Amino acid sequence: MLKQVEKLIIITERIIISKIIKYIESLEIKAYTIYHDVSGQGQRGMRSVSGGLSRLGENIRIEIIIEDEEQAVEVAEKIYNKYLSSRYAGIVYLEKIRVVK
């Protein structure tokens, strides 16, 4: 049976992944998917894998499925305000999707 839910997407710098994951888990969110080596261009210029020995300059993408729309908006705003509004490059957005449950 298909159920409509929210997919929260966070694209940001790899250097803060552990902080974001720890914060997400403190909000009682236990399931998420992480993609590495995410590239793109935005207001702060081109972001891509550096190709060097360090992967700290790499971008990551985290996806979280949240059933409640209000909770999804709240989590998105909390993550943006805590990590991305001033210090780190990134974006947080929501998509309505349907999942089989």
Short mmCIF file of N, CA and C in Angstrom, two decimals:
data_model
loop_
_atom_site.label_atom_id
_atom_site.label_comp_id
_atom_site.label_asym_id
_atom_site.label_seq_id
_atom_site.Cartn_x
_atom_site.Cartn_y
_atom_site.Cartn_z
N MET A 1 0.84 -1.17 0.00
CA MET A 1 0.00 0.00 0.00
C MET A 1 0.89 1.24 0.00
N LEU A 2 0.62 2.18 -0.89
CA LEU A 2 1.40 3.41 -0.97
C LEU A 2 0.93 4.41 0.08
N LYS A 3 1.90 5.05 0.70
CA LYS A 3 1.62 6.06 1.72
C LYS A 3 2.42 7.31 1.39
N GLN A 4 1.79 8.48 1.44
CA GLN A 4 2.50 9.73 1.19
C GLN A 4 3.26 10.16 2.42
N VAL A 5 4.55 10.48 2.23
CA VAL A 5 5.44 10.90 3.31
C VAL A 5 6.32 12.05 2.80
N GLU A 6 7.16 12.56 3.67
CA GLU A 6 8.10 13.62 3.31
C GLU A 6 9.51 13.02 3.26
N LYS A 7 10.26 13.41 2.25
CA LYS A 7 11.68 13.06 2.20
C LYS A 7 12.47 14.33 2.46
N LEU A 8 13.24 14.32 3.53
CA LEU A 8 14.10 15.45 3.91
C LEU A 8 15.47 15.19 3.32
N ILE A 9 15.98 16.15 2.55
CA ILE A 9 17.29 16.01 1.91
C ILE A 9 18.20 17.11 2.44
N ILE A 10 19.40 16.70 2.86
CA ILE A 10 20.42 17.62 3.34
C ILE A 10 21.64 17.41 2.46
N ILE A 11 22.12 18.46 1.81
CA ILE A 11 23.36 18.38 1.05
C ILE A 11 24.30 19.39 1.68
N THR A 12 25.45 18.91 2.15
CA THR A 12 26.38 19.78 2.86
C THR A 12 27.78 19.21 2.84
N GLU A 13 28.65 19.85 3.57
CA GLU A 13 30.05 19.47 3.64
C GLU A 13 30.25 18.22 4.52
N ARG A 14 31.09 17.33 4.06
CA ARG A 14 31.36 16.07 4.77
C ARG A 14 31.90 16.31 6.18
N ILE A 15 32.61 17.39 6.36
CA ILE A 15 33.27 17.66 7.64
C ILE A 15 32.29 17.70 8.82
N ILE A 16 31.01 18.00 8.55
CA ILE A 16 30.04 18.08 9.65
C ILE A 16 29.08 16.89 9.70
N ILE A 17 29.35 15.84 8.94
CA ILE A 17 28.42 14.71 8.88
C ILE A 17 28.19 14.10 10.26
N SER A 18 29.23 13.92 11.06
CA SER A 18 29.03 13.28 12.36
C SER A 18 28.18 14.15 13.29
N LYS A 19 28.34 15.47 13.20
CA LYS A 19 27.52 16.37 14.01
C LYS A 19 26.05 16.29 13.60
N ILE A 20 25.80 16.29 12.30
CA ILE A 20 24.42 16.23 11.81
C ILE A 20 23.78 14.90 12.18
N ILE A 21 24.50 13.80 12.00
CA ILE A 21 23.95 12.47 12.34
C ILE A 21 23.66 12.38 13.83
N LYS A 22 24.57 12.85 14.65
CA LYS A 22 24.34 12.84 16.11
C LYS A 22 23.09 13.66 16.45
N TYR A 23 22.94 14.81 15.82
CA TYR A 23 21.78 15.66 16.06
C TYR A 23 20.49 14.99 15.59
N ILE A 24 20.52 14.41 14.39
CA ILE A 24 19.35 13.71 13.86
C ILE A 24 18.92 12.60 14.82
N GLU A 25 19.88 11.82 15.28
CA GLU A 25 19.57 10.73 16.21
C GLU A 25 19.05 11.25 17.54
N SER A 26 19.48 12.43 17.97
CA SER A 26 18.95 13.00 19.22
C SER A 26 17.48 13.40 19.07
N LEU A 27 17.04 13.56 17.82
CA LEU A 27 15.63 13.87 17.54
C LEU A 27 14.79 12.60 17.37
N GLU A 28 15.36 11.46 17.76
CA GLU A 28 14.70 10.15 17.69
C GLU A 28 14.50 9.66 16.26
N ILE A 29 15.33 10.14 15.33
CA ILE A 29 15.31 9.64 13.95
C ILE A 29 16.40 8.59 13.85
N LYS A 30 16.00 7.37 13.52
CA LYS A 30 16.95 6.25 13.53
C LYS A 30 17.34 5.77 12.14
N ALA A 31 16.59 6.16 11.11
CA ALA A 31 16.85 5.66 9.76
C ALA A 31 17.16 6.81 8.81
N TYR A 32 18.22 6.67 8.05
CA TYR A 32 18.61 7.67 7.07
C TYR A 32 19.55 7.01 6.06
N THR A 33 19.75 7.67 4.93
CA THR A 33 20.66 7.20 3.90
C THR A 33 21.67 8.30 3.63
N ILE A 34 22.95 7.92 3.49
CA ILE A 34 24.00 8.89 3.22
C ILE A 34 24.64 8.55 1.87
N TYR A 35 24.77 9.57 1.03
CA TYR A 35 25.47 9.45 -0.25
C TYR A 35 26.74 10.28 -0.16
N HIS A 36 27.85 9.71 -0.62
CA HIS A 36 29.13 10.41 -0.62
C HIS A 36 29.46 10.89 -2.03
N ASP A 37 30.47 11.74 -2.13
CA ASP A 37 30.96 12.24 -3.43
C ASP A 37 29.90 12.99 -4.20
N VAL A 38 29.14 13.86 -3.53
CA VAL A 38 28.11 14.66 -4.18
C VAL A 38 28.76 15.95 -4.68
N SER A 39 28.53 16.28 -5.96
CA SER A 39 29.11 17.48 -6.55
C SER A 39 28.01 18.41 -7.04
N GLY A 40 28.34 19.69 -7.17
CA GLY A 40 27.38 20.64 -7.71
C GLY A 40 27.88 22.06 -7.54
N GLN A 41 27.08 23.00 -8.01
CA GLN A 41 27.44 24.40 -7.91
C GLN A 41 26.30 25.18 -7.29
N GLY A 42 26.65 26.13 -6.45
CA GLY A 42 25.66 26.96 -5.78
C GLY A 42 26.20 28.35 -5.54
N GLN A 43 25.63 29.04 -4.57
CA GLN A 43 26.04 30.41 -4.27
C GLN A 43 27.49 30.52 -3.85
N ARG A 44 28.02 29.46 -3.28
CA ARG A 44 29.41 29.48 -2.81
C ARG A 44 30.37 28.85 -3.82
N GLY A 45 29.92 28.72 -5.06
CA GLY A 45 30.78 28.20 -6.12
C GLY A 45 30.66 26.70 -6.31
N MET A 46 31.56 26.17 -7.11
CA MET A 46 31.58 24.74 -7.45
C MET A 46 32.10 23.94 -6.27
N ARG A 47 31.40 22.85 -5.96
CA ARG A 47 31.82 21.93 -4.90
C ARG A 47 31.98 20.55 -5.51
N SER A 48 33.16 19.98 -5.37
CA SER A 48 33.38 18.63 -5.89
C SER A 48 34.45 17.95 -5.06
N VAL A 49 34.62 16.68 -5.30
CA VAL A 49 35.64 15.91 -4.59
C VAL A 49 37.01 16.47 -4.98
N SER A 50 37.85 16.68 -4.00
CA SER A 50 39.13 17.34 -4.24
C SER A 50 40.11 16.47 -5.02
N GLY A 51 39.97 15.17 -4.94
CA GLY A 51 40.90 14.29 -5.63
C GLY A 51 42.19 14.06 -4.85
N GLY A 52 42.35 14.72 -3.72
CA GLY A 52 43.56 14.57 -2.91
C GLY A 52 43.41 13.44 -1.91
N LEU A 53 44.29 13.42 -0.94
CA LEU A 53 44.26 12.38 0.08
C LEU A 53 43.13 12.59 1.07
N SER A 54 42.72 13.84 1.27
CA SER A 54 41.67 14.15 2.24
C SER A 54 40.31 14.20 1.56
N ARG A 55 39.30 13.65 2.24
CA ARG A 55 37.94 13.71 1.72
C ARG A 55 37.13 14.75 2.47
N LEU A 56 37.77 15.58 3.29
CA LEU A 56 37.05 16.56 4.10
C LEU A 56 36.36 17.62 3.25
N GLY A 57 36.84 17.88 2.04
CA GLY A 57 36.22 18.86 1.17
C GLY A 57 35.03 18.32 0.40
N GLU A 58 34.77 17.05 0.54
CA GLU A 58 33.69 16.38 -0.18
C GLU A 58 32.32 16.79 0.35
N ASN A 59 31.35 16.80 -0.53
CA ASN A 59 29.96 17.01 -0.11
C ASN A 59 29.27 15.67 0.09
N ILE A 60 28.28 15.68 0.96
CA ILE A 60 27.48 14.49 1.22
C ILE A 60 26.01 14.85 1.08
N ARG A 61 25.19 13.82 0.89
CA ARG A 61 23.74 13.99 0.83
C ARG A 61 23.14 13.00 1.81
N ILE A 62 22.28 13.51 2.68
CA ILE A 62 21.58 12.67 3.65
C ILE A 62 20.09 12.73 3.33
N GLU A 63 19.45 11.57 3.25
CA GLU A 63 18.01 11.51 3.01
C GLU A 63 17.35 10.84 4.20
N ILE A 64 16.23 11.45 4.63
CA ILE A 64 15.48 10.93 5.76
C ILE A 64 14.00 10.91 5.37
N ILE A 65 13.33 9.80 5.61
CA ILE A 65 11.90 9.70 5.37
C ILE A 65 11.18 10.00 6.68
N ILE A 66 10.27 10.98 6.65
CA ILE A 66 9.52 11.37 7.84
C ILE A 66 8.04 11.36 7.48
N GLU A 67 7.24 10.62 8.23
CA GLU A 67 5.83 10.46 7.89
C GLU A 67 5.01 11.71 8.13
N ASP A 68 5.31 12.46 9.18
CA ASP A 68 4.52 13.63 9.55
C ASP A 68 5.10 14.89 8.91
N GLU A 69 4.29 15.62 8.13
CA GLU A 69 4.77 16.82 7.43
C GLU A 69 5.26 17.90 8.38
N GLU A 70 4.53 18.15 9.46
CA GLU A 70 4.94 19.17 10.42
C GLU A 70 6.28 18.83 11.06
N GLN A 71 6.48 17.57 11.40
CA GLN A 71 7.75 17.15 11.98
C GLN A 71 8.88 17.31 10.97
N ALA A 72 8.62 16.99 9.71
CA ALA A 72 9.63 17.12 8.67
C ALA A 72 10.07 18.57 8.51
N VAL A 73 9.12 19.49 8.50
CA VAL A 73 9.42 20.92 8.39
C VAL A 73 10.24 21.38 9.61
N GLU A 74 9.84 20.93 10.78
CA GLU A 74 10.54 21.30 12.01
C GLU A 74 11.98 20.80 12.00
N VAL A 75 12.19 19.56 11.61
CA VAL A 75 13.54 18.99 11.56
C VAL A 75 14.38 19.73 10.52
N ALA A 76 13.81 20.00 9.35
CA ALA A 76 14.54 20.72 8.30
C ALA A 76 15.00 22.09 8.80
N GLU A 77 14.10 22.81 9.45
CA GLU A 77 14.45 24.14 9.95
C GLU A 77 15.50 24.07 11.05
N LYS A 78 15.38 23.09 11.94
CA LYS A 78 16.37 22.94 13.02
C LYS A 78 17.76 22.67 12.45
N ILE A 79 17.86 21.76 11.49
CA ILE A 79 19.16 21.43 10.90
C ILE A 79 19.74 22.64 10.17
N TYR A 80 18.91 23.31 9.38
CA TYR A 80 19.40 24.49 8.67
C TYR A 80 19.90 25.55 9.65
N ASN A 81 19.10 25.87 10.64
CA ASN A 81 19.48 26.92 11.60
C ASN A 81 20.71 26.56 12.42
N LYS A 82 20.85 25.29 12.77
CA LYS A 82 21.96 24.86 13.62
C LYS A 82 23.29 24.78 12.85
N TYR A 83 23.25 24.37 11.58
CA TYR A 83 24.49 24.09 10.85
C TYR A 83 24.72 24.90 9.58
N LEU A 84 23.67 25.25 8.86
CA LEU A 84 23.87 25.78 7.51
C LEU A 84 23.57 27.26 7.34
N SER A 85 22.92 27.88 8.29
CA SER A 85 22.51 29.27 8.10
C SER A 85 23.68 30.25 8.08
N SER A 86 24.79 29.89 8.71
CA SER A 86 25.88 30.86 8.75
C SER A 86 27.27 30.26 8.50
N ARG A 87 27.53 29.06 8.96
CA ARG A 87 28.91 28.58 8.94
C ARG A 87 29.25 27.65 7.79
N TYR A 88 28.40 26.67 7.49
CA TYR A 88 28.73 25.67 6.49
C TYR A 88 27.87 25.84 5.24
N ALA A 89 28.44 25.46 4.09
CA ALA A 89 27.69 25.49 2.84
C ALA A 89 26.72 24.31 2.82
N GLY A 90 25.55 24.52 2.23
CA GLY A 90 24.62 23.42 2.11
C GLY A 90 23.20 23.87 1.88
N ILE A 91 22.34 22.90 1.69
CA ILE A 91 20.92 23.16 1.47
C ILE A 91 20.12 22.05 2.14
N VAL A 92 18.94 22.41 2.60
CA VAL A 92 17.99 21.46 3.17
C VAL A 92 16.67 21.66 2.44
N TYR A 93 16.08 20.57 1.95
CA TYR A 93 14.78 20.71 1.30
C TYR A 93 13.95 19.45 1.50
N LEU A 94 12.66 19.60 1.21
CA LEU A 94 11.69 18.52 1.39
C LEU A 94 11.04 18.17 0.05
N GLU A 95 10.73 16.90 -0.11
CA GLU A 95 9.98 16.42 -1.27
C GLU A 95 8.85 15.53 -0.75
N LYS A 96 7.69 15.65 -1.36
CA LYS A 96 6.60 14.73 -1.06
C LYS A 96 6.81 13.49 -1.93
N ILE A 97 6.82 12.34 -1.29
CA ILE A 97 6.99 11.09 -2.03
C ILE A 97 5.97 10.07 -1.53
N ARG A 98 5.86 8.98 -2.24
CA ARG A 98 5.02 7.87 -1.78
C ARG A 98 5.90 6.64 -1.61
N VAL A 99 5.70 5.95 -0.52
CA VAL A 99 6.45 4.73 -0.23
C VAL A 99 5.48 3.58 0.00
N VAL A 100 5.98 2.38 -0.23
CA VAL A 100 5.18 1.19 0.05
C VAL A 100 5.38 0.85 1.50
N LYS A 101 4.27 0.76 2.24
CA LYS A 101 4.34 0.44 3.68
C LYS A 101 3.27 -0.55 4.02
#
